[in-house]
PDB file of C-alpha atoms in Angstrom:
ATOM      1  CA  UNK E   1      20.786  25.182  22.349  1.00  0.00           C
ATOM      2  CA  UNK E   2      20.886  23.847  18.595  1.00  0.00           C
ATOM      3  CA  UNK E   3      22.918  20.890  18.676  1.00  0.00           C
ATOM      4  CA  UNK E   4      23.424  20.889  15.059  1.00  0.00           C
ATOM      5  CA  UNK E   5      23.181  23.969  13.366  1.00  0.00           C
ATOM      6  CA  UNK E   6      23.133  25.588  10.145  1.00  0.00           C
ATOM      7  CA  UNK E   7      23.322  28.783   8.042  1.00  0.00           C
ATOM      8  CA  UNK E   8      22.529  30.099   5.969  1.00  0.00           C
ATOM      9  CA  UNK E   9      18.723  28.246   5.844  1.00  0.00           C
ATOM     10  CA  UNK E  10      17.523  29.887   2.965  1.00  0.00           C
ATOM     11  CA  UNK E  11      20.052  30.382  -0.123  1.00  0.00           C
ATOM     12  CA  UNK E  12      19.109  31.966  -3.214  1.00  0.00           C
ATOM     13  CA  UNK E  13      21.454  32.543  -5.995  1.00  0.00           C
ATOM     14  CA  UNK E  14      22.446  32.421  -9.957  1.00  0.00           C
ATOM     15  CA  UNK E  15      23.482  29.582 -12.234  1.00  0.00           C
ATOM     16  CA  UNK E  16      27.150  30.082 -11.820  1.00  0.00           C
ATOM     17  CA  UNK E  17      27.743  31.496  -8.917  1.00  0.00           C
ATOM     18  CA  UNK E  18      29.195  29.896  -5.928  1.00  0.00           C
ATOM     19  CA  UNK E  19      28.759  29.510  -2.316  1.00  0.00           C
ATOM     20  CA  UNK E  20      29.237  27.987   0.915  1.00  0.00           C
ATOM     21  CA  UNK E  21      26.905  26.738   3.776  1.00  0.00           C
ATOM     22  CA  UNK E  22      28.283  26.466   7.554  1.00  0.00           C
ATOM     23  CA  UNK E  23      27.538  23.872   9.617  1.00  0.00           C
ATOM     24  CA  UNK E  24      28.715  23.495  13.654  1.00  0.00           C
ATOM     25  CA  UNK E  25      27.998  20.560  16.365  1.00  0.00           C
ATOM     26  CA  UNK E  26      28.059  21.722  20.269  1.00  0.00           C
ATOM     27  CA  UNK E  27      27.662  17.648  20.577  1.00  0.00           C
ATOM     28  CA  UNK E  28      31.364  16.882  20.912  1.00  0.00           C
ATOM     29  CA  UNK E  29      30.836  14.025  17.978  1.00  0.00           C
ATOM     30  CA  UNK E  30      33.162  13.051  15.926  1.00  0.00           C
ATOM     31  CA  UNK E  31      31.715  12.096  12.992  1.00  0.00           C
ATOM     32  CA  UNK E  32      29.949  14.558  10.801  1.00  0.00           C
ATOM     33  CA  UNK E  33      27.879  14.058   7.028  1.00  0.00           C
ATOM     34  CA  UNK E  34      26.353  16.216   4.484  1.00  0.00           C
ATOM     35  CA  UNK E  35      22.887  14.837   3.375  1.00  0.00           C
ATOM     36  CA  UNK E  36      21.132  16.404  -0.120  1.00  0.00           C
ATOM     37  CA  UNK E  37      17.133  16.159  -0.239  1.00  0.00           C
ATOM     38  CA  UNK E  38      15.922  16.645  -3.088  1.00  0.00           C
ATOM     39  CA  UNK E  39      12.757  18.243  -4.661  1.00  0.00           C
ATOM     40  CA  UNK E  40      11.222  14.353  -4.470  1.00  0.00           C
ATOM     41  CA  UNK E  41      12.398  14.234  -0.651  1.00  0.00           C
ATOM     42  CA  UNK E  42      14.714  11.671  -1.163  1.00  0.00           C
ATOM     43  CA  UNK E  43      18.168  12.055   0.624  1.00  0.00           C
ATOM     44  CA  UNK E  44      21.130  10.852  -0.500  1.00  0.00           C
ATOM     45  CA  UNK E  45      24.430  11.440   1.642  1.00  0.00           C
ATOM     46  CA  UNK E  46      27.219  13.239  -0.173  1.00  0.00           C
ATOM     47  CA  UNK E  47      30.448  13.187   2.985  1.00  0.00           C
ATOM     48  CA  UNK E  48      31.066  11.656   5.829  1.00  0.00           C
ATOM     49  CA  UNK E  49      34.094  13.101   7.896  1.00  0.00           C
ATOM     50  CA  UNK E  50      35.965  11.388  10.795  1.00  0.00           C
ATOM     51  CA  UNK E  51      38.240  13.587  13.107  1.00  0.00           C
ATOM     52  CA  UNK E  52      38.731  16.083  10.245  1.00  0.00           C
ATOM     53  CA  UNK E  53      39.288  13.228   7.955  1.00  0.00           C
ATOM     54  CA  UNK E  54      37.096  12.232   4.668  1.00  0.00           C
ATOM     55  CA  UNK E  55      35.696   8.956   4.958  1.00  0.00           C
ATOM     56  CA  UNK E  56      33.119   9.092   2.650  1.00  0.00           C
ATOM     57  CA  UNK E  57      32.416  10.881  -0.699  1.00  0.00           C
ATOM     58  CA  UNK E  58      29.418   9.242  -2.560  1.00  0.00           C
ATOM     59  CA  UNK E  59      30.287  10.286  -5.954  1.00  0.00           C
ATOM     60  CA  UNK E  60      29.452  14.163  -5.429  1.00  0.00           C
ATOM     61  CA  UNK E  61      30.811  16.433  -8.373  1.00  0.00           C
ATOM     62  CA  UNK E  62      34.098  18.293  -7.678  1.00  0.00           C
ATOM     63  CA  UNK E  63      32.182  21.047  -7.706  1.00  0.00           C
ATOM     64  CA  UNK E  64      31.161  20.579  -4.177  1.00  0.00           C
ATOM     65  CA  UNK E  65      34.418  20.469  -1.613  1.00  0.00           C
ATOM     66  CA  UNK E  66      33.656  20.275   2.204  1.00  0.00           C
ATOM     67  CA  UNK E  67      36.214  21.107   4.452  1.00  0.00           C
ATOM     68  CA  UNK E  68      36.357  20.325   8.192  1.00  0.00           C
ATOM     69  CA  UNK E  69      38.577  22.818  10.161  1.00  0.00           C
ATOM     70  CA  UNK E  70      37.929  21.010  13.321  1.00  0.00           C
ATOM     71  CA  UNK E  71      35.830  17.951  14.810  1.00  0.00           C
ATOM     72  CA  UNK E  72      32.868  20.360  15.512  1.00  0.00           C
ATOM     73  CA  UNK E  73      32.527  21.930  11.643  1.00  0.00           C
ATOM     74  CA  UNK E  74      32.056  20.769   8.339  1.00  0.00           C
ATOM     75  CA  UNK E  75      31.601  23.139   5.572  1.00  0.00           C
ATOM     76  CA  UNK E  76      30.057  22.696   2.071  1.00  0.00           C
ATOM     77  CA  UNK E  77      31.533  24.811  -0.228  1.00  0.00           C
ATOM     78  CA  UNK E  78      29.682  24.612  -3.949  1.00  0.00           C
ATOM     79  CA  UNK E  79      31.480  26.284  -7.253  1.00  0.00           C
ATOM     80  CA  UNK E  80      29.782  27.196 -10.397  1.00  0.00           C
ATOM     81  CA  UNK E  81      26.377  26.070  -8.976  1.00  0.00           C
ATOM     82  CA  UNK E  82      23.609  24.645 -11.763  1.00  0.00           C
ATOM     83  CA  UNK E  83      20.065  24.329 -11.704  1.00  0.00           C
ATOM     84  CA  UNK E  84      20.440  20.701 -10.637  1.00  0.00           C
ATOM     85  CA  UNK E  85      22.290  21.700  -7.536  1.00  0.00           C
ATOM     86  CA  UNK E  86      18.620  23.005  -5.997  1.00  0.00           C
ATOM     87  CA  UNK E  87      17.971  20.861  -3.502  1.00  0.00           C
ATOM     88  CA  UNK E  88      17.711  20.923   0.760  1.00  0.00           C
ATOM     89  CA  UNK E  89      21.296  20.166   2.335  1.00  0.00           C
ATOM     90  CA  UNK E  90      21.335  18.551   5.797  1.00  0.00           C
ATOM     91  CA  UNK E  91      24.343  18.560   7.852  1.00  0.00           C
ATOM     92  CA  UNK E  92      24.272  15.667  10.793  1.00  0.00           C
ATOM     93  CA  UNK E  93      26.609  13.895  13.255  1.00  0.00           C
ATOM     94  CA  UNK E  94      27.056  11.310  15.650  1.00  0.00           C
ATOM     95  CA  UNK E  95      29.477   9.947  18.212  1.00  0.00           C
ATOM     96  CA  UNK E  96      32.310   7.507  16.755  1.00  0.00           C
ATOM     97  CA  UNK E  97      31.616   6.013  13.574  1.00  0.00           C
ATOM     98  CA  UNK E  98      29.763   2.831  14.114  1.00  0.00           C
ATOM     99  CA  UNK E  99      26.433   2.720  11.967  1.00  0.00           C
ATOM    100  CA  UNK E 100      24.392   1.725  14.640  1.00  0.00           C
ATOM    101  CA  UNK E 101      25.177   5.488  16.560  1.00  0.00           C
ATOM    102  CA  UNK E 102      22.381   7.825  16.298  1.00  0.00           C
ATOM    103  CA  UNK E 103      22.696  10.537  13.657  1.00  0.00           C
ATOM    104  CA  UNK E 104      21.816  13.954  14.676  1.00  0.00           C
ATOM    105  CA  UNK E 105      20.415  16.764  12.129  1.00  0.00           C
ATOM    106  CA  UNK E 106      20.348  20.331  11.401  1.00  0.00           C
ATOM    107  CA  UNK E 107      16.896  22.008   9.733  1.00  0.00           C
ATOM    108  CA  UNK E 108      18.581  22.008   6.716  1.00  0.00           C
ATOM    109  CA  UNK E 109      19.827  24.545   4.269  1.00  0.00           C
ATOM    110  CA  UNK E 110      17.261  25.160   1.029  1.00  0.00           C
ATOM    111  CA  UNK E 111      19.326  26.053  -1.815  1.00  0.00           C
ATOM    112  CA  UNK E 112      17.740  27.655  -4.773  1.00  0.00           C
ATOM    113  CA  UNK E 113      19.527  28.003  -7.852  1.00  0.00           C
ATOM    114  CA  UNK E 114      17.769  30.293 -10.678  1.00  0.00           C
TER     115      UNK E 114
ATOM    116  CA  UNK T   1      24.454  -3.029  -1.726  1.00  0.00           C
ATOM    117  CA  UNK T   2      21.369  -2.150   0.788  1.00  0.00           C
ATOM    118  CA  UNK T   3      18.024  -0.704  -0.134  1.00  0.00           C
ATOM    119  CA  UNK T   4      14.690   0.295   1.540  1.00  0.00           C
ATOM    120  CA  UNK T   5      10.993   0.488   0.084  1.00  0.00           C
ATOM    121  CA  UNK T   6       8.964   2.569   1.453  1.00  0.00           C
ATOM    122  CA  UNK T   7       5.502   1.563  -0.137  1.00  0.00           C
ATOM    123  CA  UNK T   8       3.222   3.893   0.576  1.00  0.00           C
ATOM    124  CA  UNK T   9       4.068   7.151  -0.282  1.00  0.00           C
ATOM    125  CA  UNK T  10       0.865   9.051   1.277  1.00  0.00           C
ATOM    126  CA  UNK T  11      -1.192   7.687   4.102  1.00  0.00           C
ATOM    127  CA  UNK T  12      -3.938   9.637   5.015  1.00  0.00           C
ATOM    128  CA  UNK T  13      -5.515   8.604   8.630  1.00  0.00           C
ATOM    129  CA  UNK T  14      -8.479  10.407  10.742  1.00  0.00           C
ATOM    130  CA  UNK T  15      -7.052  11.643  14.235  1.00  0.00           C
ATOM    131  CA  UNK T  16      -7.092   8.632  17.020  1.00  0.00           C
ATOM    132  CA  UNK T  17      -7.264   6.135  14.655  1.00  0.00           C
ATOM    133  CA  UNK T  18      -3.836   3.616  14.500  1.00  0.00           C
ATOM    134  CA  UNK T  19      -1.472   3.361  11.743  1.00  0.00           C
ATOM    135  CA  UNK T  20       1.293   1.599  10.221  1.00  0.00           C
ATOM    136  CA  UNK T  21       3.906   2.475   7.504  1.00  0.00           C
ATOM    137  CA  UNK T  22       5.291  -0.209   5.713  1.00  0.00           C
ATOM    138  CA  UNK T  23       9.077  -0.472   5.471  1.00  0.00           C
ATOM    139  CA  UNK T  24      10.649  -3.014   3.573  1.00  0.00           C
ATOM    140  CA  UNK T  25      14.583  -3.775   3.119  1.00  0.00           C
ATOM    141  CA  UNK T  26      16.834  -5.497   1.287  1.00  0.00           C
ATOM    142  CA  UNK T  27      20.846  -6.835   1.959  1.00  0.00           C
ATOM    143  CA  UNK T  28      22.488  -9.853   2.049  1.00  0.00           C
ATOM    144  CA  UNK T  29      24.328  -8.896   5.620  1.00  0.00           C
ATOM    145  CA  UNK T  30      22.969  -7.797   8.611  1.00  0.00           C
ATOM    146  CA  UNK T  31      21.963  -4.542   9.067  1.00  0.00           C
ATOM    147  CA  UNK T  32      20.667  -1.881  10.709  1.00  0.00           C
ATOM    148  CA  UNK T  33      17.036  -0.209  10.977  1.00  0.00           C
ATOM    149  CA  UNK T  34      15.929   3.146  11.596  1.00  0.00           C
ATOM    150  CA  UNK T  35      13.022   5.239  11.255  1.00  0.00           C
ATOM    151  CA  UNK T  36      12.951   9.096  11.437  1.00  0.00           C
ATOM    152  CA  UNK T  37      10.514  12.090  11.077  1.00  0.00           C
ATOM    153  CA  UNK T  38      10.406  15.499   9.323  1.00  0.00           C
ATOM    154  CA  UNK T  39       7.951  17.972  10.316  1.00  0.00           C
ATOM    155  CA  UNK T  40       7.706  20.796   7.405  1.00  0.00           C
ATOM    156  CA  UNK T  41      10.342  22.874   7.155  1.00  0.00           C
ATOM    157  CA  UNK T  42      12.574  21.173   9.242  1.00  0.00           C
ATOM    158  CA  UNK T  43      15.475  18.435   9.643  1.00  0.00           C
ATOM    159  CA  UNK T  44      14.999  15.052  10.754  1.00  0.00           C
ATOM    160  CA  UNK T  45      14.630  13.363  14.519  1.00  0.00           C
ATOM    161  CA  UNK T  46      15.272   9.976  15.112  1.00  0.00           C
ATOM    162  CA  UNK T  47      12.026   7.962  15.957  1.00  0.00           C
ATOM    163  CA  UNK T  48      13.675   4.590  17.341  1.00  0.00           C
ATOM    164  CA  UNK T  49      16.358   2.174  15.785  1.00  0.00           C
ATOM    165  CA  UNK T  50      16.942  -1.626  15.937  1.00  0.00           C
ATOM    166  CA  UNK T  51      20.125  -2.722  16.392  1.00  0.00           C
ATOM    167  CA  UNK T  52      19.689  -6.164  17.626  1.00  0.00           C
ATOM    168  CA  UNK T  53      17.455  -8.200  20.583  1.00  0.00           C
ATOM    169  CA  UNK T  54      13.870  -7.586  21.181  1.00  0.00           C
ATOM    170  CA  UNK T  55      12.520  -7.267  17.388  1.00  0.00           C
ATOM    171  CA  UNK T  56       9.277  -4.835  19.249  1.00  0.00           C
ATOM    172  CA  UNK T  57      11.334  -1.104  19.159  1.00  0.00           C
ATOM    173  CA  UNK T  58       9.360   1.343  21.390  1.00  0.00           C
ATOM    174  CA  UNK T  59      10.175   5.051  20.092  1.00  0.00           C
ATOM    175  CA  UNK T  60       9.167   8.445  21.197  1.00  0.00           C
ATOM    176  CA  UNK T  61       5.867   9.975  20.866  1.00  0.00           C
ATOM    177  CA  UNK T  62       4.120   6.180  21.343  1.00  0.00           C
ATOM    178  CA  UNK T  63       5.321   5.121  18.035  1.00  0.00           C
ATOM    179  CA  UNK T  64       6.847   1.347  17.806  1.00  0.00           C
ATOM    180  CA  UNK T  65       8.394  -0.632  15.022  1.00  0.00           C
ATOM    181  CA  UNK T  66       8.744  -4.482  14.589  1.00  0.00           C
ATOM    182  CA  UNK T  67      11.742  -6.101  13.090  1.00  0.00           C
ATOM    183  CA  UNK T  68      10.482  -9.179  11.123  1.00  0.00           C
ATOM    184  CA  UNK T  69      13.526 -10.723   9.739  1.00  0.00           C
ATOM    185  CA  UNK T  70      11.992 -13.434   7.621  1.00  0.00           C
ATOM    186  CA  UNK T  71      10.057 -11.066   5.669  1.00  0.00           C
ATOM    187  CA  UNK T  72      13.363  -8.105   6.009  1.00  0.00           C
ATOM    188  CA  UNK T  73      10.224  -5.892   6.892  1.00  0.00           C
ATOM    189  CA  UNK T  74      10.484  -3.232   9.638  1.00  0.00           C
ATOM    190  CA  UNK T  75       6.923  -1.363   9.791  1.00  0.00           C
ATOM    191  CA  UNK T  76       6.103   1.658  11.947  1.00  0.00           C
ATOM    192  CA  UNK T  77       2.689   2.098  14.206  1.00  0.00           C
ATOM    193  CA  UNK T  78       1.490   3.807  15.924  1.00  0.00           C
ATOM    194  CA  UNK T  79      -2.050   2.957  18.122  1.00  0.00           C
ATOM    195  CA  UNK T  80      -3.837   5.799  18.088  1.00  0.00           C
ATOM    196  CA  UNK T  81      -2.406   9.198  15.727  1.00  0.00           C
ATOM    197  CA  UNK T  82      -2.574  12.798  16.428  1.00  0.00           C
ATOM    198  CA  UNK T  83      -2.656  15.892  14.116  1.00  0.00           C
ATOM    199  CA  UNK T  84       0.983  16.718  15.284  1.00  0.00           C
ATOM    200  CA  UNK T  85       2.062  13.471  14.014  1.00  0.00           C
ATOM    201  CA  UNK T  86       1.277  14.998  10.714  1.00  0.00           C
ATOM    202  CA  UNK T  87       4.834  14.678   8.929  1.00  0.00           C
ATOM    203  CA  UNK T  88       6.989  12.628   6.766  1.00  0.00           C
ATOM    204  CA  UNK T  89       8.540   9.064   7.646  1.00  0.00           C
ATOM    205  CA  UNK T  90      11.769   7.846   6.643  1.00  0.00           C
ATOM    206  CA  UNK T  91      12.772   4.420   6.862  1.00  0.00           C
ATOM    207  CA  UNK T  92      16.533   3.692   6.947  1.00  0.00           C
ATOM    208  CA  UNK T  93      18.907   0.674   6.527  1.00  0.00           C
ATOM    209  CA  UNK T  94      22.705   0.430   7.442  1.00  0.00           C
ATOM    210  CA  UNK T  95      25.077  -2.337   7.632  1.00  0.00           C
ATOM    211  CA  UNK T  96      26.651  -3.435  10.518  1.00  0.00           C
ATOM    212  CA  UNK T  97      29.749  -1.438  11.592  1.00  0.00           C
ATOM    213  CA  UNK T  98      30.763   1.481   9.281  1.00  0.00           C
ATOM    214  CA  UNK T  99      28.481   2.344   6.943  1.00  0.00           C
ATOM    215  CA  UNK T 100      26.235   5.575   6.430  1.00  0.00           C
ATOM    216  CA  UNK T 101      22.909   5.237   5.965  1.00  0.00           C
ATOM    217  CA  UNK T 102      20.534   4.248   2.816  1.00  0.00           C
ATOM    218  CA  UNK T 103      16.882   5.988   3.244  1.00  0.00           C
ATOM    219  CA  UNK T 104      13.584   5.050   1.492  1.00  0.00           C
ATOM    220  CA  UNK T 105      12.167   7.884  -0.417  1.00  0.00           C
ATOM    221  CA  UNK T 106       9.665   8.464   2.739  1.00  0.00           C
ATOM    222  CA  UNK T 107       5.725   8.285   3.448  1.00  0.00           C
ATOM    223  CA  UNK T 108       3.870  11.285   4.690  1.00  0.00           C
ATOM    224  CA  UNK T 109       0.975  10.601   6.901  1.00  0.00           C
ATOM    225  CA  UNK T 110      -1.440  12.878   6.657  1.00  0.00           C
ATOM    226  CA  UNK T 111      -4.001  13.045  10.219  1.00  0.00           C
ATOM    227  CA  UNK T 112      -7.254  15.376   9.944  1.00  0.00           C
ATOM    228  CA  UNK T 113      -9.655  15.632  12.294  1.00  0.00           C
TER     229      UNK T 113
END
């Protein structure tokens, strides 16, 4: 069982366009992020949601909007995607919201914009 | 605000021989420290984490990390590498209650036979 999963985990699409990645926990956290990597590896988190609710938006464009239905999904949703946007994005969790609580990850989500 | 420096960015080792990966962090508060893989293609696992006592952290796959406080360094080893611990390293610093965390921009160790 994936305990943090992902889709779609390849994405390939035009300048403009715009999409969404999925992202589910079977964990039972509460506490789920949205990490970019980019083409240097570096990763930078974007959200952090808390029960549903955003704690935590690291000066992301407006162009990206996540939305958490429940505790156990958070979506990215991405409008009129640019080059810039191609990067790996990395959906995690972890139980509560204490720092110290390990942070689980999906395999990521490589998003190619052309 | 926290950072980490990561200051190797490639270490290339022979298989069975030990290595370390320098971490180093900076914050004027407690924090913190974590170090995680990546294997190609995939997401990241958590190695081990110090949140406080013992500054020796034992991980998984043998790999330990020592929490030096007066020098804010936090270095990974490891005594003796395999080929399968070819990957990249992340080093990671939060503060103390909520906070996300800040990553260094990584070391891959490279282990040929």
């Amino acid at each position: 069982d994936t305990a943090v999963s992902q889709t779609p985990k390849y994405l390939v699409t035009q300048m403009g366009n715009d999409k969404s990645i999925k992202c589910e926990q079977n964990l039972g956290h509460d506490t789920m992020y949205w990490y970019k990597q980019d083409s240097k590896k570096f990763l930078k988190i974007m959200f952090s949601y808390n029960n549903k609710e955003l704690i935590i938006n690291e000066t992301v464009p407006n162009r990206f909007s996540p939305k958490s239905p429940d505790k156990a999904h958070l979506n990215l949703h991405i409008n009129s995607l640019e080059l810039g946007d191609s990067a790996v994005y990395f959906c995690a969790s972890s139980q509560g919201s204490d720092s110290g609580n390990t942070i689980y990850f999906g395999e990521g989500s490589w998003l190619t914009v052309v | 605000a926290q950072s980490v420096t990561q200051l190797d960015s490639q270490v290339p080792v022979f298989e069975e021989a030990p290595v370390e990966l320098r971490c180093n962090y900076s914050s004027s508060v407690s924090v913190y420290l974590f170090w995680y893989v990546q294997y190609p293609n995939q997401g990241l696992q958590l190695l081990l984490k110090y949140l406080s006592g013992s500054t020796l952290v034992k991980g998984i796959n043998g790999f330990e990390a020592e929490f030096n406080k007066s020098q804010t360094s936090f270095h990974l080893r490891k005594p003796s590498v395999h080929i399968s611990d070819t990957a990249e390293y992340f080093c990671a610093v939060s503060l103390r209650g909520y906070s996300t965390l800040t990553f260094g921009k990584g070391t891959m160790l490279l282990v040929s036979p």
